[in-house]
Coordinates of C-alpha atoms in Angstrom, one line a residue:
Chain G
X1 CA -10.8 -19.0 -54.0
X2 CA -14.1 -20.1 -55.7
X3 CA -16.8 -17.6 -55.5
X4 CA -20.5 -18.2 -56.3
X5 CA -21.8 -16.5 -59.4
X6 CA -24.5 -14.6 -57.6
X7 CA -21.9 -13.3 -55.2
X8 CA -19.8 -12.1 -58.1
X9 CA -22.8 -10.4 -59.7
X10 CA -23.5 -8.6 -56.4
X11 CA -19.8 -7.5 -56.2
X12 CA -19.9 -6.0 -59.6
X13 CA -23.1 -4.3 -58.9
X14 CA -21.6 -2.7 -55.8
X15 CA -18.5 -1.8 -57.7
X16 CA -20.6 0.0 -60.3
X17 CA -22.4 1.9 -57.5
X18 CA -19.1 3.0 -56.1
X19 CA -17.8 4.1 -59.5
X20 CA -20.9 6.2 -60.1
X21 CA -20.6 7.8 -56.6
X22 CA -16.9 8.6 -57.0
X23 CA -17.0 9.8 -60.6
X24 CA -20.2 11.7 -61.0
X25 CA -19.4 15.0 -59.3
X26 CA -16.1 15.2 -61.2
X27 CA -17.8 14.4 -64.5
X28 CA -20.4 17.0 -63.7
X29 CA -17.7 19.6 -63.1
X30 CA -16.0 18.8 -66.4
X31 CA -19.4 18.9 -68.2
X32 CA -20.3 22.2 -66.7
X33 CA -17.0 23.7 -67.6
X34 CA -17.6 23.1 -71.3
X35 CA -21.2 24.3 -71.5
X36 CA -22.3 27.5 -73.2
X37 CA -24.4 29.9 -71.1
X38 CA -27.6 28.8 -73.0
X39 CA -27.2 25.2 -71.8
X40 CA -26.3 26.3 -68.3
X41 CA -29.5 28.2 -68.0
X42 CA -31.6 25.4 -69.3
X43 CA -34.0 23.9 -66.8
X44 CA -33.2 20.4 -67.9
X45 CA -29.4 20.1 -67.7
X46 CA -27.7 17.4 -69.8
X47 CA -24.7 15.3 -69.0
X48 CA -22.9 16.0 -72.3
X49 CA -22.8 19.6 -73.6
X50 CA -24.6 19.8 -77.0
X51 CA -22.4 22.7 -78.1
X52 CA -19.2 22.3 -76.1
X53 CA -17.3 25.6 -75.8
X54 CA -14.1 27.0 -74.4
X55 CA -15.7 30.4 -73.8
X56 CA -16.0 29.7 -70.0
X57 CA -12.2 29.4 -69.8
X58 CA -11.7 32.7 -71.5
X59 CA -14.3 34.4 -69.4
X60 CA -12.8 32.9 -66.2
X61 CA -9.4 34.5 -67.1
X62 CA -11.2 37.8 -67.8
X63 CA -13.1 37.8 -64.5
X64 CA -10.4 37.0 -62.1
X65 CA -6.6 37.2 -62.1
X66 CA -6.3 33.4 -62.6
X67 CA -2.8 33.5 -64.2
X68 CA -1.3 35.6 -61.5
X69 CA -3.0 33.4 -58.9
X70 CA -1.6 30.2 -60.5
X71 CA 1.9 31.7 -60.6
X72 CA 1.6 32.6 -56.9
X73 CA 0.4 29.1 -56.1
X74 CA 3.2 27.6 -58.1
X75 CA 5.8 29.8 -56.5
X76 CA 4.5 29.1 -53.0
X77 CA 4.1 25.4 -53.5
X78 CA 7.5 24.9 -55.2
X79 CA 9.4 26.8 -52.7
X80 CA 7.7 25.2 -49.7
X81 CA 8.2 21.7 -51.1
X82 CA 11.9 22.3 -51.9
X83 CA 12.7 23.9 -48.6
X84 CA 10.7 21.4 -46.6
X85 CA 12.5 18.4 -48.3
X86 CA 16.0 20.0 -48.0
X87 CA 15.7 20.5 -44.3
X88 CA 13.6 17.4 -43.5
X89 CA 15.8 14.9 -45.2
X90 CA 18.8 15.1 -42.8
X91 CA 16.5 15.1 -39.8
X92 CA 14.6 12.1 -41.1
X93 CA 17.9 10.3 -41.6
X94 CA 18.8 10.9 -38.0
X95 CA 15.3 9.9 -36.8
X96 CA 15.5 6.7 -38.8
X97 CA 19.0 5.7 -37.9
X98 CA 19.4 6.8 -34.3
X99 CA 17.0 6.0 -31.5
X100 CA 17.5 9.0 -29.3
X101 CA 15.0 10.9 -27.2
X102 CA 15.0 13.6 -29.9
X103 CA 13.8 11.1 -32.5
X104 CA 11.1 9.9 -30.1
X105 CA 10.0 13.5 -29.4
X106 CA 10.0 14.3 -33.2
X107 CA 7.9 11.2 -33.9
X108 CA 5.4 12.3 -31.2
X109 CA 5.3 15.8 -32.6
X110 CA 4.6 14.4 -36.1
X111 CA 1.5 12.5 -34.7
X112 CA 0.3 15.3 -32.5
X113 CA 0.6 18.0 -35.2
X114 CA -1.9 16.1 -37.3
X115 CA -4.5 16.6 -34.6
X116 CA -4.2 20.3 -34.0
X117 CA -6.9 22.8 -35.0
X118 CA -5.1 25.3 -37.2
X119 CA -6.9 28.2 -35.6
X120 CA -4.8 27.9 -32.5
X121 CA -1.6 28.2 -34.6
X122 CA -2.7 30.7 -37.1
X123 CA -3.7 33.5 -34.7
X124 CA -0.2 33.7 -33.1
X125 CA 1.4 33.2 -36.5
X126 CA -0.7 36.0 -37.9
X127 CA 0.4 38.3 -35.1
X128 CA 4.1 37.3 -35.5
X129 CA 4.1 37.7 -39.3
X130 CA 2.3 41.0 -38.9
X131 CA 5.0 42.3 -36.7
X132 CA 7.6 41.1 -39.2
X133 CA 5.5 42.8 -42.0
X134 CA 5.1 39.4 -43.7
X135 CA 1.3 39.3 -43.8
X136 CA 0.0 39.5 -47.3
X137 CA 3.3 38.3 -48.7
X138 CA 4.3 35.0 -50.3
X139 CA 7.5 34.6 -48.2
X140 CA 5.3 34.6 -45.1
X141 CA 2.9 32.0 -46.6
X142 CA 5.9 29.9 -47.7
X143 CA 7.3 29.9 -44.2
X144 CA 4.0 28.7 -42.8
X145 CA 3.8 26.0 -45.5
X146 CA 7.3 24.7 -44.9
X147 CA 6.6 24.2 -41.2
X148 CA 3.2 22.8 -41.9
X149 CA 4.5 20.3 -44.4
X150 CA 7.4 19.2 -42.2
X151 CA 5.5 16.5 -40.2
X152 CA 4.3 14.4 -43.1
X153 CA 7.6 15.0 -45.0
X154 CA 9.5 13.6 -42.0
X155 CA 6.9 10.8 -41.7
X156 CA 7.4 9.7 -45.4
X157 CA 11.2 10.3 -45.4
X158 CA 11.8 8.2 -42.3
X159 CA 10.1 5.3 -44.0
X160 CA 12.2 5.7 -47.1
X161 CA 15.5 5.9 -45.1
X162 CA 14.5 2.8 -43.2
X163 CA 14.1 1.0 -46.5
X164 CA 17.8 1.7 -47.4
X165 CA 19.8 -1.3 -45.9
X166 CA 22.1 -0.3 -43.2
X167 CA 24.6 -2.9 -44.4
X168 CA 25.4 -0.6 -47.4
X169 CA 26.6 2.1 -45.1
X170 CA 28.7 -0.3 -43.1
X171 CA 30.2 -1.8 -46.2
X172 CA 31.2 1.7 -47.4
X173 CA 32.7 2.4 -44.0
X174 CA 34.7 -0.8 -44.1
X175 CA 36.0 0.3 -47.6
X176 CA 37.3 3.4 -46.0
X177 CA 34.7 5.9 -47.1
X178 CA 34.1 8.9 -44.8
X179 CA 30.7 9.4 -43.2
X180 CA 29.9 12.3 -45.5
X181 CA 31.1 10.4 -48.6
X182 CA 28.9 7.5 -47.7
X183 CA 25.9 9.7 -47.3
X184 CA 26.5 11.5 -50.6
X185 CA 27.5 8.7 -52.9
X186 CA 25.8 5.7 -51.3
X187 CA 22.6 6.8 -49.5
X188 CA 21.6 9.8 -51.5
X189 CA 21.1 8.0 -54.8
X190 CA 19.0 5.3 -53.2
X191 CA 17.0 7.9 -51.3
X192 CA 16.4 10.2 -54.3
X193 CA 13.1 8.6 -55.5
X194 CA 11.6 8.8 -52.0
X195 CA 12.7 12.4 -51.6
X196 CA 11.2 13.3 -55.0
X197 CA 7.9 11.7 -54.0
X198 CA 7.9 13.5 -50.7
X199 CA 8.6 16.8 -52.4
X200 CA 5.8 16.3 -54.9
X201 CA 3.4 15.4 -52.1
X202 CA 4.4 18.5 -50.3
X203 CA 3.8 20.4 -53.5
X204 CA 0.3 19.2 -53.9
X205 CA -0.7 19.9 -50.3
X206 CA 0.6 23.4 -50.6
X207 CA -1.0 23.9 -54.0
X208 CA -4.3 22.8 -52.5
X209 CA -4.1 24.6 -49.2
X210 CA -6.7 27.2 -48.4
X211 CA -7.0 28.2 -44.8
X212 CA -3.6 29.7 -44.2
X213 CA -3.7 31.5 -47.6
X214 CA -7.2 32.9 -46.8
X215 CA -6.0 34.3 -43.5
X216 CA -2.6 35.6 -44.6
X217 CA -3.2 36.9 -48.1
X218 CA -5.3 40.1 -48.4
X219 CA -4.9 41.6 -51.8
X220 CA -6.0 39.8 -55.0
X221 CA -2.7 40.1 -56.7
X222 CA -1.0 38.3 -53.9
X223 CA -3.6 35.5 -53.5
X224 CA -3.2 31.9 -54.4
X225 CA -5.4 29.9 -56.7
X226 CA -7.8 28.4 -54.1
X227 CA -8.5 31.8 -52.6
X228 CA -9.1 33.4 -55.9
X229 CA -11.4 30.6 -56.9
X230 CA -13.7 31.6 -54.0
X231 CA -14.1 35.0 -55.5
X232 CA -16.1 33.4 -58.3
X233 CA -18.7 32.5 -55.8
X234 CA -19.8 36.1 -55.3
X235 CA -21.2 37.8 -52.2
X236 CA -24.6 36.2 -52.1
X237 CA -23.4 32.8 -53.4
X238 CA -24.8 33.6 -56.8
X239 CA -22.2 32.4 -59.2
X240 CA -21.5 32.4 -62.9
X241 CA -21.5 28.7 -63.2
X242 CA -19.6 28.2 -66.4
X243 CA -16.4 30.2 -65.6
X244 CA -16.6 28.9 -62.0
X245 CA -16.5 25.3 -63.3
X246 CA -13.8 26.1 -65.8
X247 CA -11.5 27.8 -63.3
X248 CA -12.1 25.0 -60.7
X249 CA -11.3 22.4 -63.4
X250 CA -8.0 24.1 -64.3
X251 CA -7.0 24.4 -60.7
X252 CA -7.3 20.7 -60.2
X253 CA -5.3 19.6 -63.2
X254 CA -1.8 20.0 -61.8
X255 CA -2.5 18.1 -58.6
X256 CA -4.3 15.4 -60.6
X257 CA -1.3 15.0 -62.9
X258 CA 1.2 15.0 -60.0
X259 CA -0.9 12.6 -58.0
X260 CA -1.2 10.2 -60.9
X261 CA 2.6 10.2 -61.1
X262 CA 3.3 9.4 -57.5
X263 CA 0.1 7.7 -56.5
X264 CA 1.8 4.3 -56.0
X265 CA 4.5 5.7 -53.8
X266 CA 2.2 7.7 -51.6
X267 CA -0.2 4.9 -51.0
X268 CA 2.8 2.6 -50.5
X269 CA 4.3 5.0 -47.9
X270 CA 0.9 5.6 -46.3
X271 CA 0.1 1.9 -46.0
X272 CA 3.5 1.1 -44.5
X273 CA 2.9 3.8 -41.9
X274 CA -0.7 2.8 -41.3
X275 CA 0.1 -0.9 -40.8
X276 CA 3.1 -0.3 -38.6
X277 CA 1.8 2.7 -36.7
Chain U
X1 CA 9.1 -15.4 -44.4
X2 CA 12.8 -14.7 -45.1
X3 CA 12.5 -10.9 -45.8
X4 CA 10.9 -10.2 -42.5
X5 CA 13.4 -12.2 -40.7
X6 CA 16.3 -10.2 -42.3
X7 CA 14.6 -7.0 -41.4
X8 CA 14.1 -7.8 -37.8
X9 CA 17.8 -8.8 -37.5
X10 CA 18.8 -5.5 -39.0
X11 CA 16.6 -3.6 -36.6
X12 CA 18.0 -5.4 -33.6
X13 CA 21.6 -4.7 -34.6
X14 CA 20.7 -1.2 -35.3
X15 CA 19.3 -0.9 -31.8
X16 CA 22.3 -2.4 -30.1
X17 CA 24.6 -0.1 -32.0
X18 CA 22.7 3.1 -31.8
X19 CA 24.3 4.1 -28.5
X20 CA 27.8 4.2 -29.9
X21 CA 27.0 5.8 -33.2
X22 CA 24.9 8.8 -32.4
X23 CA 27.6 11.4 -32.1
X24 CA 27.6 15.2 -32.3
X25 CA 27.1 15.2 -36.0
X26 CA 23.5 14.3 -35.6
X27 CA 22.7 17.7 -34.2
X28 CA 24.1 19.4 -37.2
X29 CA 21.7 17.3 -39.4
X30 CA 18.7 18.0 -37.1
X31 CA 18.9 21.7 -36.5
X32 CA 17.7 22.9 -40.0
X33 CA 14.4 21.3 -39.4
X34 CA 14.3 21.6 -35.6
X35 CA 14.7 25.4 -35.4
X36 CA 11.7 26.2 -37.7
X37 CA 9.6 23.6 -35.9
X38 CA 10.3 25.2 -32.5
X39 CA 9.9 28.8 -33.7
X40 CA 7.0 28.4 -36.0
X41 CA 5.1 25.4 -34.7
X42 CA 5.7 24.7 -31.0
X43 CA 6.1 28.4 -30.3
X44 CA 2.8 29.6 -31.8
X45 CA 1.1 26.7 -30.1
X46 CA 2.2 28.0 -26.7
X47 CA 1.6 31.6 -27.7
X48 CA -1.9 30.7 -28.9
X49 CA -2.7 28.9 -25.7
X50 CA -1.5 31.9 -23.7
X51 CA -3.6 34.2 -25.9
X52 CA -6.7 32.3 -24.7
X53 CA -6.2 33.9 -21.3
X54 CA -5.9 37.5 -22.6
X55 CA -8.3 40.0 -24.2
X56 CA -6.2 40.2 -27.3
X57 CA -8.0 41.9 -30.2
X58 CA -7.0 43.1 -33.6
X59 CA -6.3 46.8 -34.0
X60 CA -6.7 47.8 -30.4
X61 CA -4.6 50.6 -29.0
X62 CA -4.6 49.7 -25.3
X63 CA -2.2 47.0 -24.2
X64 CA -3.4 43.4 -24.1
X65 CA -4.2 42.2 -20.6
X66 CA -4.5 38.9 -18.8
X67 CA -8.1 38.2 -18.0
X68 CA -7.8 34.6 -16.7
X69 CA -10.7 32.3 -17.5
X70 CA -13.0 35.1 -18.7
X71 CA -12.9 34.0 -22.3
X72 CA -13.8 30.5 -21.3
X73 CA -16.7 31.7 -19.1
X74 CA -18.0 33.7 -22.0
X75 CA -17.7 30.7 -24.3
X76 CA -19.8 28.6 -22.0
X77 CA -22.5 31.3 -22.1
X78 CA -22.3 31.8 -25.9
X79 CA -25.1 29.9 -27.6
X80 CA -23.4 30.3 -31.0
X81 CA -20.4 28.4 -29.6
X82 CA -22.6 25.6 -28.3
X83 CA -24.4 25.4 -31.6
X84 CA -21.2 25.2 -33.5
X85 CA -19.9 22.6 -31.1
X86 CA -22.9 20.5 -31.5
X87 CA -22.8 20.8 -35.2
X88 CA -19.1 20.0 -35.2
X89 CA -19.8 16.7 -33.4
X90 CA -22.7 15.9 -35.6
X91 CA -20.7 16.6 -38.7
X92 CA -17.6 14.6 -37.4
X93 CA -19.7 11.6 -36.5
X94 CA -22.0 11.9 -39.5
X95 CA -19.0 11.9 -41.9
X96 CA -16.7 9.5 -40.1
X97 CA -19.0 6.6 -39.5
X98 CA -20.7 6.3 -42.9
X99 CA -17.3 7.0 -44.6
X100 CA -15.7 4.2 -42.7
X101 CA -18.5 1.7 -43.6
X102 CA -18.4 2.8 -47.3
X103 CA -14.6 2.7 -47.5
X104 CA -14.6 -0.7 -45.8
X105 CA -17.0 -2.0 -48.5
X106 CA -14.9 -0.5 -51.3
X107 CA -11.6 -1.9 -49.8
X108 CA -13.2 -5.4 -49.5
X109 CA -14.3 -5.1 -53.2
X110 CA -10.9 -3.8 -54.4
X111 CA -9.3 -6.7 -52.5
X112 CA -11.3 -9.1 -54.7
X113 CA -10.1 -10.3 -58.1
X114 CA -12.6 -8.2 -60.0
X115 CA -12.3 -6.7 -63.5
X116 CA -12.3 -2.9 -63.6
X117 CA -11.0 -2.6 -60.1
X118 CA -8.1 -0.5 -61.5
X119 CA -10.7 2.0 -62.6
X120 CA -12.2 2.1 -59.2
X121 CA -8.7 2.5 -57.7
X122 CA -7.9 5.4 -60.1
X123 CA -11.3 7.1 -59.4
X124 CA -11.0 6.6 -55.7
X125 CA -7.8 8.8 -55.8
X126 CA -9.5 11.8 -57.4
X127 CA -11.1 13.2 -54.3
X128 CA -7.7 13.0 -52.6
X129 CA -5.9 14.9 -55.2
X130 CA -8.4 17.7 -55.6
X131 CA -8.1 21.0 -53.7
X132 CA -10.8 21.1 -51.0
X133 CA -12.0 24.4 -52.5
X134 CA -12.6 22.7 -55.8
X135 CA -14.4 19.8 -54.1
X136 CA -16.7 22.4 -52.5
X137 CA -17.2 24.3 -55.8
X138 CA -17.8 21.0 -57.7
X139 CA -20.5 19.9 -55.3
X140 CA -22.2 23.3 -55.4
X141 CA -22.5 22.7 -59.1
X142 CA -24.0 19.3 -58.4
X143 CA -26.4 20.7 -55.7
X144 CA -27.3 23.8 -57.8
X145 CA -31.1 24.2 -57.6
X146 CA -31.6 24.9 -61.4
X147 CA -28.6 23.8 -63.3
X148 CA -27.4 21.0 -61.0
X149 CA -27.5 17.3 -61.8
X150 CA -28.9 16.3 -58.5
X151 CA -32.3 18.1 -58.9
X152 CA -32.4 16.9 -62.6
X153 CA -32.0 13.3 -61.4
X154 CA -34.7 13.9 -58.7
X155 CA -37.0 15.2 -61.4
X156 CA -36.2 12.4 -63.8
X157 CA -37.2 9.8 -61.2
X158 CA -40.4 11.7 -60.5
X159 CA -39.5 12.5 -57.0
X160 CA -40.7 16.1 -57.1
X161 CA -39.2 19.4 -58.3
X162 CA -36.1 19.2 -56.3
X163 CA -34.9 21.8 -53.9
X164 CA -32.1 24.1 -52.9
X165 CA -30.1 21.6 -50.9
X166 CA -27.4 23.8 -49.5
X167 CA -29.7 26.6 -48.3
X168 CA -32.6 24.5 -46.9
X169 CA -32.6 24.5 -43.1
X170 CA -33.2 20.8 -42.9
X171 CA -31.1 19.7 -45.9
X172 CA -27.9 21.8 -45.5
X173 CA -26.1 19.7 -42.9
X174 CA -26.9 16.4 -44.5
X175 CA -25.8 17.8 -47.9
X176 CA -22.4 19.0 -46.6
X177 CA -22.0 15.7 -44.7
X178 CA -22.4 13.8 -48.0
X179 CA -19.6 15.9 -49.5
X180 CA -17.4 15.2 -46.5
X181 CA -17.9 11.5 -46.9
X182 CA -17.1 11.7 -50.6
X183 CA -14.0 13.8 -50.0
X184 CA -12.4 11.6 -47.4
X185 CA -13.1 8.2 -49.0
X186 CA -9.6 7.7 -50.6
X187 CA -7.5 7.9 -47.5
X188 CA -9.8 5.6 -45.5
X189 CA -10.0 3.1 -48.4
X190 CA -6.3 3.0 -48.9
X191 CA -5.6 2.5 -45.2
X192 CA -8.1 -0.3 -44.9
X193 CA -7.0 -1.9 -48.2
X194 CA -3.4 -2.0 -46.8
X195 CA -4.7 -3.8 -43.7
X196 CA -6.6 -6.3 -45.9
X197 CA -3.6 -7.0 -48.0
X198 CA -1.7 -7.8 -44.8
X199 CA -4.2 -10.5 -43.9
X200 CA -2.7 -14.0 -44.6
X201 CA -4.7 -15.5 -47.5
X202 CA -4.3 -19.0 -46.1
X203 CA -6.4 -18.1 -43.0
X204 CA -9.3 -17.2 -45.3
X205 CA -9.0 -20.4 -47.2
X206 CA -8.8 -22.5 -44.1
X207 CA -11.8 -20.8 -42.7
X208 CA -13.7 -21.3 -46.0
X209 CA -12.7 -25.0 -46.0
X210 CA -14.1 -25.3 -42.5
X211 CA -17.4 -24.2 -43.9
X212 CA -17.4 -20.7 -42.4
X213 CA -19.8 -18.3 -44.2
X214 CA -18.8 -14.9 -45.5
X215 CA -19.9 -13.0 -42.4
X216 CA -18.2 -15.5 -40.1
X217 CA -15.0 -15.3 -42.1
X218 CA -15.1 -11.5 -41.9
X219 CA -15.7 -11.5 -38.2
X220 CA -13.1 -14.1 -37.3
X221 CA -10.3 -13.6 -39.9
X222 CA -10.6 -10.2 -41.6
X223 CA -11.8 -7.9 -38.8
X224 CA -9.1 -8.9 -36.3
X225 CA -6.5 -8.4 -38.9
X226 CA -7.6 -4.9 -39.9
X227 CA -8.8 -3.7 -36.5
X228 CA -5.7 -1.7 -35.6
X229 CA -5.7 0.1 -38.9
X230 CA -9.5 0.7 -38.7
X231 CA -9.2 2.2 -35.2
X232 CA -6.3 4.4 -36.2
X233 CA -7.9 5.8 -39.4
X234 CA -11.3 6.3 -37.6
X235 CA -9.7 8.3 -34.8
X236 CA -7.7 10.4 -37.3
X237 CA -10.8 10.9 -39.5
X238 CA -12.8 12.1 -36.6
X239 CA -10.1 14.6 -35.6
X240 CA -9.6 15.8 -39.2
X241 CA -13.3 16.2 -39.7
X242 CA -13.8 18.0 -36.4
X243 CA -11.1 20.4 -37.5
X244 CA -12.2 20.9 -41.1
X245 CA -12.8 24.2 -42.6
X246 CA -12.4 24.7 -46.4
X247 CA -15.1 22.4 -47.6
X248 CA -17.9 23.9 -45.6
X249 CA -16.6 27.4 -46.0
X250 CA -17.0 27.0 -49.7
X251 CA -20.2 25.0 -49.7
X252 CA -22.3 27.1 -47.3
X253 CA -20.0 29.5 -45.4
X254 CA -21.7 28.2 -42.2
X255 CA -25.3 29.0 -43.4
X256 CA -28.2 28.8 -43.6
X257 CA -28.6 30.5 -40.2
X258 CA -25.5 28.8 -38.8
X259 CA -26.8 25.3 -39.4
X260 CA -23.4 24.3 -40.8
X261 CA -21.2 26.6 -38.8
X262 CA -18.5 24.1 -37.8
X263 CA -16.2 25.0 -34.8
X264 CA -13.4 26.1 -37.1
X265 CA -15.7 28.4 -39.0
X266 CA -16.9 29.9 -35.7
X267 CA -13.3 30.4 -34.5
X268 CA -12.3 31.8 -37.9
X269 CA -15.2 34.4 -37.8
X270 CA -14.4 35.4 -34.2
X271 CA -10.7 35.9 -35.0
X272 CA -10.6 37.3 -38.5
X273 CA -14.0 38.9 -39.0
X274 CA -14.6 40.3 -35.5
X275 CA -10.9 40.5 -34.5
X276 CA -11.5 38.7 -31.2
X277 CA -8.1 36.9 -31.1
X278 CA -8.3 35.9 -27.4
X279 CA -11.8 34.6 -27.7
X280 CA -11.0 32.5 -30.8
X281 CA -7.8 31.2 -29.1
X282 CA -9.9 30.0 -26.2
X283 CA -12.2 28.3 -28.7
X284 CA -9.1 26.6 -30.1
X285 CA -8.1 25.4 -26.7
X286 CA -11.5 23.9 -26.2
X287 CA -11.1 22.0 -29.5
X288 CA -7.7 20.7 -28.4
X289 CA -9.3 19.4 -25.2
X290 CA -12.0 17.6 -27.2
X291 CA -9.5 16.1 -29.5
X292 CA -7.3 15.0 -26.6
X293 CA -10.3 13.1 -25.2
X294 CA -10.8 11.5 -28.6
X295 CA -7.1 10.5 -28.7
X296 CA -7.3 9.1 -25.2
X297 CA -10.3 7.0 -26.2
X298 CA -8.5 5.8 -29.2
X299 CA -5.4 4.8 -27.2
X300 CA -7.5 3.0 -24.6
X301 CA -9.3 1.2 -27.4
X302 CA -6.0 0.2 -28.9
X303 CA -4.6 -1.0 -25.6
X304 CA -7.7 -3.1 -25.1
X305 CA -7.4 -4.5 -28.6
X306 CA -3.8 -5.5 -27.8
X307 CA -5.0 -7.5 -24.7
X308 CA -7.5 -9.4 -26.8
X309 CA -4.8 -10.9 -29.1

C-alpha cells in the first residue's frame, strides 16, 4: 500500500518514542549496575558510566547470599517445569483429542484459574503445607509451582497437540502399530519442540515468581532469588543502589536468554489462543 | 484458503469419532495432572472460601470457630479495606486503559512495513521476560530522587528540581501506575498484533481504493477484526492488574500512608503480618466477587459483539 511521506515520518517518530519508553528503564538498570559509588552519589547522574566497574557485582555477592538464592531458584524452577510438563502432556493430549465433559471442565478451569486472587489459595496452602512441615522448604514451593503452572502448560500443550495431524495416528493404526507405540514413536517426536517450549516458559514463570516464595520461604538460605533481591532494599527503603542494580541485572539474565530462545513459539502459541479463544 | 478447509474437515471427523474413541485409557493419562489440581488448587480454593466464615488466626491455641458473616461485616466497616479497594480499582483502570491504547498504537506500528520494527519487537519483549521484582527495583532506580534518571531529565529540561516520586502523597499512585503500564505492554501488544495480522489485507486496500481515510479504515475494517481480541485482553488485564502484588510491594510496599496499598497488599498484610487468616480470606472472596462481575461484563460484551456481526 502506498503511504504518504508525512505519514511515514510520523510513524517513525512514534516508533522512536516507543523504543525510548520501552528501553530506557532497562538501560538505566544496566548503567547503574556498572557505576562506581562516586558516580552513583553524584547529583548529576550520567547515562554512560565514566569509570565502569564490576565492584557492584562483587559487593552484591558479599552482601546477600545470591549464589545460594540462584541455586534455590534454579532447583525450584527446573523441578517445577519438568514435573509440570511430564504430568500435563498426557492430559493435554486427552483434552485435545477427546471432547469429553472432563476436557470441557479442564478448559474452564484453565480460564478461571487465571482470574483468581492468589491470596485466597495461598492461605489454605500455607496451612496445609505447615501441617505437612513443608513451609520454608523447596519441595513445598515446588509443589505449589507445579500446580500453579499447570493451567498455562495445559493451554499451550493443547495447542501443540492440535497442530499434530490426526491422520498420522490413523495411518500408524492402519499399519498395525499399538496405541502406545503410536504415541511414543509418532506423536512424541512431533510434539517435542512444543513440550520444550512449554517447559521453558514454565521455568521462566517459576524463576520470576515472587508471591508464593515470599509467603512460604522464611529463612534466607532457603529463599529464591526474587525474595533475596528485596533484602537489598533495606528496612526504610534506603538502598545501596550499585549492588542492588547489579543483583537485579544478574537475576534477569537467565529469563532474558530463555525468552529470546523461545519468544517466537510463545507469541505464536499465545496468538493462536488469543485469536481462537 | 485450502489449509483452513483441511483443518475444519479434520475437526469435524474428530468430533464425529470422539464418542467411540475415548476409552478407559484416557483416565490413566489424565490422573497425574488431575489429582494435584484437585488437591492443591480446587481444594484450597474451597478451603479458603470456608476460612472466610471462620475466625482462623495464625498461632492461636483455641480451636477455630465458624463466625458466619462477621468477617464480611467487619470488612464493610474497615476504612483501610475501602481505601485499598478504591485504590485497586483506580490502579486497575489507570493501568489497563492507557496500556491498551499504547499497545494498540504499538501493534499498529509493528504491523506496518517499517525499518527497525524488529528492534521494537525485541525491546517490547523485555518487560515480559523480567521478574516483576526486578521491574520494581529497576523503576526505583529510575525514580530515585538523587541518582535517578527521571529527576535528572526533569532538571535538564528546566522543569524544577525534581522530587521523590514514590514517596510523594500525590505522585506515588501515578508513578506506580506508569510502571504497571510499562510492565504489561508486551502481552497486550502481542495479542493485538495477532488480531491485526488476522485482518485480511484486501479489505484495507479495497477501503483505501474507495477513498476511506485512515480513521475510517480503522473504524470499519481494523477495529471489527480485532475487537474480540481487544475485549479479551482488556478483561484479562483488568483482572491481572486488580490482583497484582509484586510490583507495588517492591516499589512502595503500599506507602506512602497507604496511598498505593492494593487489595492484594492489604490481604497479604492481614494474613501474614497480622495473622488474620479468616479476615484475609474474606477479603479474597470479595475480590473474587468483583472479578466475577468483571468477567460477566466481558462475556455480555462478547455476546453483544457476536450479535453485531
